[in-house]
Amino acid sequence: MEIIVANESHFKYAQIISDTITESAKVRGTGIARRTPEYIIKRLQNGNAIIALDGDKFAGFCYIEVWGNKDFVANSGLIVHPDYRNQGLAKKIKKAVFDLSRKKFPDAKIFGITTGLAVMKMNYELGYKPVTFSELTDDPEFWKGCQTCKNFDILTRTDKKMCLCTGMLHDPKAQKQEPEKINKKAFQRLKSIKESLFLKKKDK
């Protein structure tokens, strides 16, 4: 298995990456924003993406987005092909894209938003901390990326202050501390509270 920085030679995988992200959203029933092949190609060509390949077969992907005049970067679109799940590949890709972010943008705050407990755990182990959305980038282009998510109406009616996703942030300037053991029950409870709060309002 190769886990490498993507480049133009990987354009041929754009369609399957896009399709895998879309199918994952359907299966999980969670808020994952869709990404077109054209969108993926732009991330492949600027050296801001990690791709995992098993020979010539696509196995996984994640990319970097730069926001706020390089003050913030996001590690987004983490996906593993169904044939390669439950093998620890997502964690390896996440670590690779995190290291790439730190190398290319050493002073930037790295952030992400997710509904997935597994991704929260990976972020936490890399030194991310849960934060409010107000501590993330205020770049409107980032939040436009949420428009294809099925929960976008929640983000809109809370004026981008809250959604079913949890915001997580790694600040390189913060004092380095040993990461605490993640409290899965606490994150799950937070997710349940959000779902109960927002989805009930939507049904009314």
Short mmCIF file of C-alpha atoms in Angstrom, two decimals:
data_model
loop_
_atom_site.label_atom_id
_atom_site.label_comp_id
_atom_site.label_asym_id
_atom_site.label_seq_id
_atom_site.Cartn_x
_atom_site.Cartn_y
_atom_site.Cartn_z
CA MET A 1 0.00 0.00 0.00
CA GLU A 2 1.36 3.41 -1.02
CA ILE A 3 0.27 6.54 0.86
CA ILE A 4 1.69 9.48 -1.09
CA VAL A 5 1.24 13.14 -1.98
CA ALA A 6 -1.09 13.27 -4.98
CA ASN A 7 -0.21 14.97 -8.27
CA GLU A 8 -1.48 15.33 -11.85
CA SER A 9 -0.77 11.67 -12.61
CA HIS A 10 -3.66 10.81 -10.27
CA PHE A 11 -6.35 12.74 -12.18
CA LYS A 12 -7.73 9.40 -13.41
CA TYR A 13 -8.91 8.67 -9.86
CA ALA A 14 -11.01 11.84 -9.52
CA GLN A 15 -14.27 10.16 -10.53
CA ILE A 16 -13.93 7.21 -8.16
CA ILE A 17 -12.93 9.53 -5.31
CA SER A 18 -16.03 11.65 -5.94
CA ASP A 19 -18.26 8.58 -6.20
CA THR A 20 -16.83 7.04 -3.02
CA ILE A 21 -17.52 10.21 -1.04
CA THR A 22 -21.10 10.34 -2.36
CA GLU A 23 -21.80 6.66 -1.66
CA SER A 24 -20.34 6.93 1.84
CA ALA A 25 -22.75 9.76 2.63
CA LYS A 26 -25.69 7.65 1.46
CA VAL A 27 -24.66 4.58 3.46
CA ARG A 28 -23.85 6.44 6.65
CA GLY A 29 -26.84 8.73 6.40
CA THR A 30 -24.73 11.56 7.77
CA GLY A 31 -23.86 15.03 6.58
CA ILE A 32 -21.01 14.63 4.09
CA ALA A 33 -20.71 17.36 1.49
CA ARG A 34 -20.48 16.10 -2.09
CA ARG A 35 -17.31 16.75 -4.11
CA THR A 36 -17.34 16.73 -7.91
CA PRO A 37 -14.51 15.19 -9.99
CA GLU A 38 -13.58 18.71 -11.12
CA TYR A 39 -13.30 19.82 -7.51
CA ILE A 40 -11.11 16.80 -6.69
CA ILE A 41 -8.81 17.46 -9.66
CA LYS A 42 -8.03 20.96 -8.39
CA ARG A 43 -6.87 19.44 -5.09
CA LEU A 44 -4.79 16.82 -6.86
CA GLN A 45 -2.94 19.28 -9.06
CA ASN A 46 -1.72 21.67 -6.34
CA GLY A 47 0.06 19.07 -4.19
CA ASN A 48 -2.42 19.50 -1.34
CA ALA A 49 -3.79 15.97 -1.19
CA ILE A 50 -2.86 12.51 0.01
CA ILE A 51 -3.88 9.40 -1.94
CA ALA A 52 -3.58 5.75 -0.95
CA LEU A 53 -3.06 3.20 -3.71
CA ASP A 54 -2.91 -0.57 -3.70
CA GLY A 55 -0.96 -1.00 -6.90
CA ASP A 56 -3.20 0.81 -9.40
CA LYS A 57 -6.31 0.46 -7.26
CA PHE A 58 -7.71 3.47 -5.40
CA ALA A 59 -7.82 2.86 -1.65
CA GLY A 60 -8.19 6.21 0.11
CA PHE A 61 -7.92 9.99 -0.07
CA CYS A 62 -7.83 13.24 1.89
CA TYR A 63 -7.02 16.83 0.88
CA ILE A 64 -5.96 20.18 2.30
CA GLU A 65 -7.88 23.41 1.83
CA VAL A 66 -6.35 26.81 2.64
CA TRP A 67 -8.45 29.59 4.16
CA GLY A 68 -8.12 33.07 5.62
CA ASN A 69 -4.88 34.12 3.91
CA LYS A 70 -3.20 30.86 5.03
CA ASP A 71 -4.12 31.44 8.68
CA PHE A 72 -6.28 28.30 8.59
CA VAL A 73 -6.07 25.01 6.73
CA ALA A 74 -8.63 22.23 6.75
CA ASN A 75 -8.04 18.52 6.24
CA SER A 76 -11.17 17.50 4.37
CA GLY A 77 -12.74 14.73 2.33
CA LEU A 78 -11.18 11.83 4.24
CA ILE A 79 -12.44 8.69 2.55
CA VAL A 80 -11.47 5.03 2.31
CA HIS A 81 -12.79 2.75 -0.43
CA PRO A 82 -15.14 0.05 0.95
CA ASP A 83 -12.69 -2.70 -0.08
CA TYR A 84 -10.05 -1.30 2.29
CA ARG A 85 -12.03 -0.28 5.35
CA ASN A 86 -11.49 -1.62 8.88
CA GLN A 87 -7.74 -1.99 8.27
CA GLY A 88 -6.52 1.20 9.94
CA LEU A 89 -5.97 2.95 6.60
CA ALA A 90 -8.02 6.05 7.45
CA LYS A 91 -5.80 6.75 10.44
CA LYS A 92 -2.65 6.48 8.30
CA ILE A 93 -4.08 8.82 5.65
CA LYS A 94 -5.18 11.28 8.32
CA LYS A 95 -1.69 11.32 9.84
CA ALA A 96 -0.10 11.79 6.38
CA VAL A 97 -2.32 14.74 5.45
CA PHE A 98 -1.79 16.28 8.90
CA ASP A 99 2.01 16.01 8.49
CA LEU A 100 1.74 17.51 4.99
CA SER A 101 -0.30 20.40 6.38
CA ARG A 102 2.27 21.08 9.09
CA LYS A 103 5.11 20.97 6.54
CA LYS A 104 3.50 23.26 3.95
CA PHE A 105 1.70 25.61 6.35
CA PRO A 106 3.65 25.47 9.64
CA ASP A 107 1.99 28.55 11.19
CA ALA A 108 -1.58 27.77 10.18
CA LYS A 109 -4.28 26.47 12.48
CA ILE A 110 -5.55 23.12 11.24
CA PHE A 111 -9.25 22.48 11.62
CA GLY A 112 -12.07 20.24 10.56
CA ILE A 113 -15.77 19.67 11.10
CA THR A 114 -17.23 16.18 11.29
CA THR A 115 -20.13 14.12 12.57
CA GLY A 116 -18.05 10.94 12.69
CA LEU A 117 -16.83 9.67 16.05
CA ALA A 118 -13.94 7.81 14.39
CA VAL A 119 -12.67 11.03 12.76
CA MET A 120 -13.07 12.91 16.06
CA LYS A 121 -10.92 10.28 17.74
CA MET A 122 -8.21 10.52 15.06
CA ASN A 123 -8.23 14.31 15.31
CA TYR A 124 -8.03 14.19 19.09
CA GLU A 125 -5.00 11.88 18.98
CA LEU A 126 -3.25 14.36 16.65
CA GLY A 127 -3.76 17.18 19.15
CA TYR A 128 -7.00 18.74 17.93
CA LYS A 129 -9.44 20.12 20.50
CA PRO A 130 -13.23 20.55 20.18
CA VAL A 131 -14.09 24.23 19.59
CA THR A 132 -17.04 26.42 18.71
CA PHE A 133 -17.54 27.36 15.08
CA SER A 134 -16.61 30.96 15.93
CA GLU A 135 -13.02 29.78 16.49
CA LEU A 136 -12.81 28.40 12.95
CA THR A 137 -12.28 30.36 9.74
CA ASP A 138 -14.87 32.99 8.87
CA ASP A 139 -14.04 32.64 5.17
CA PRO A 140 -17.46 32.42 3.44
CA GLU A 141 -16.03 30.14 0.74
CA PHE A 142 -15.39 27.42 3.33
CA TRP A 143 -18.99 27.45 4.52
CA LYS A 144 -20.25 27.43 0.93
CA GLY A 145 -18.72 23.96 0.75
CA CYS A 146 -21.40 22.80 3.18
CA GLN A 147 -24.23 23.65 0.77
CA THR A 148 -24.39 20.10 -0.62
CA CYS A 149 -24.68 18.62 2.88
CA LYS A 150 -28.18 17.51 3.85
CA ASN A 151 -27.86 19.40 7.16
CA PHE A 152 -27.03 22.76 5.56
CA ASP A 153 -30.38 24.20 6.65
CA ILE A 154 -29.31 23.75 10.28
CA LEU A 155 -26.09 25.68 9.67
CA THR A 156 -28.07 28.42 7.94
CA ARG A 157 -30.68 28.92 10.62
CA THR A 158 -28.04 29.07 13.37
CA ASP A 159 -26.10 31.72 11.40
CA LYS A 160 -23.12 29.33 11.08
CA LYS A 161 -22.75 29.08 14.84
CA MET A 162 -23.69 25.43 15.22
CA CYS A 163 -24.63 22.29 13.30
CA LEU A 164 -24.61 18.51 13.74
CA CYS A 165 -20.89 18.59 12.98
CA THR A 166 -18.36 19.17 15.75
CA GLY A 167 -15.60 21.69 15.06
CA MET A 168 -12.07 20.61 15.98
CA LEU A 169 -8.89 22.71 15.90
CA HIS A 170 -5.14 22.16 16.14
CA ASP A 171 -3.26 25.35 17.03
CA PRO A 172 0.53 24.99 16.50
CA LYS A 173 1.14 27.99 18.76
CA ALA A 174 -0.68 26.48 21.70
CA GLN A 175 1.41 24.90 24.42
CA LYS A 176 2.07 21.29 23.48
CA GLN A 177 0.47 18.84 25.84
CA GLU A 178 0.07 15.10 25.91
CA PRO A 179 -3.33 14.31 24.37
CA GLU A 180 -5.92 13.14 26.84
CA LYS A 181 -7.71 9.87 26.29
CA ILE A 182 -10.80 10.59 24.24
CA ASN A 183 -14.09 10.25 26.02
CA LYS A 184 -16.21 8.44 23.44
CA LYS A 185 -19.34 8.64 25.57
CA ALA A 186 -19.02 12.41 25.88
CA PHE A 187 -18.69 12.89 22.12
CA GLN A 188 -21.56 10.51 21.46
CA ARG A 189 -23.74 12.35 23.96
CA LEU A 190 -22.87 15.68 22.31
CA LYS A 191 -23.83 14.27 18.93
CA SER A 192 -27.11 12.89 20.30
CA ILE A 193 -27.99 16.22 21.91
CA LYS A 194 -27.37 18.08 18.65
CA GLU A 195 -29.44 15.61 16.64
CA SER A 196 -32.29 15.80 19.13
CA LEU A 197 -32.19 19.60 19.27
CA PHE A 198 -31.96 20.38 15.57
CA LEU A 199 -33.83 17.52 13.95
CA LYS A 200 -36.83 18.00 16.21
CA LYS A 201 -36.97 21.66 15.23
CA LYS A 202 -36.78 20.70 11.58
CA ASP A 203 -39.72 18.31 11.92
CA LYS A 204 -41.96 20.96 13.42
#
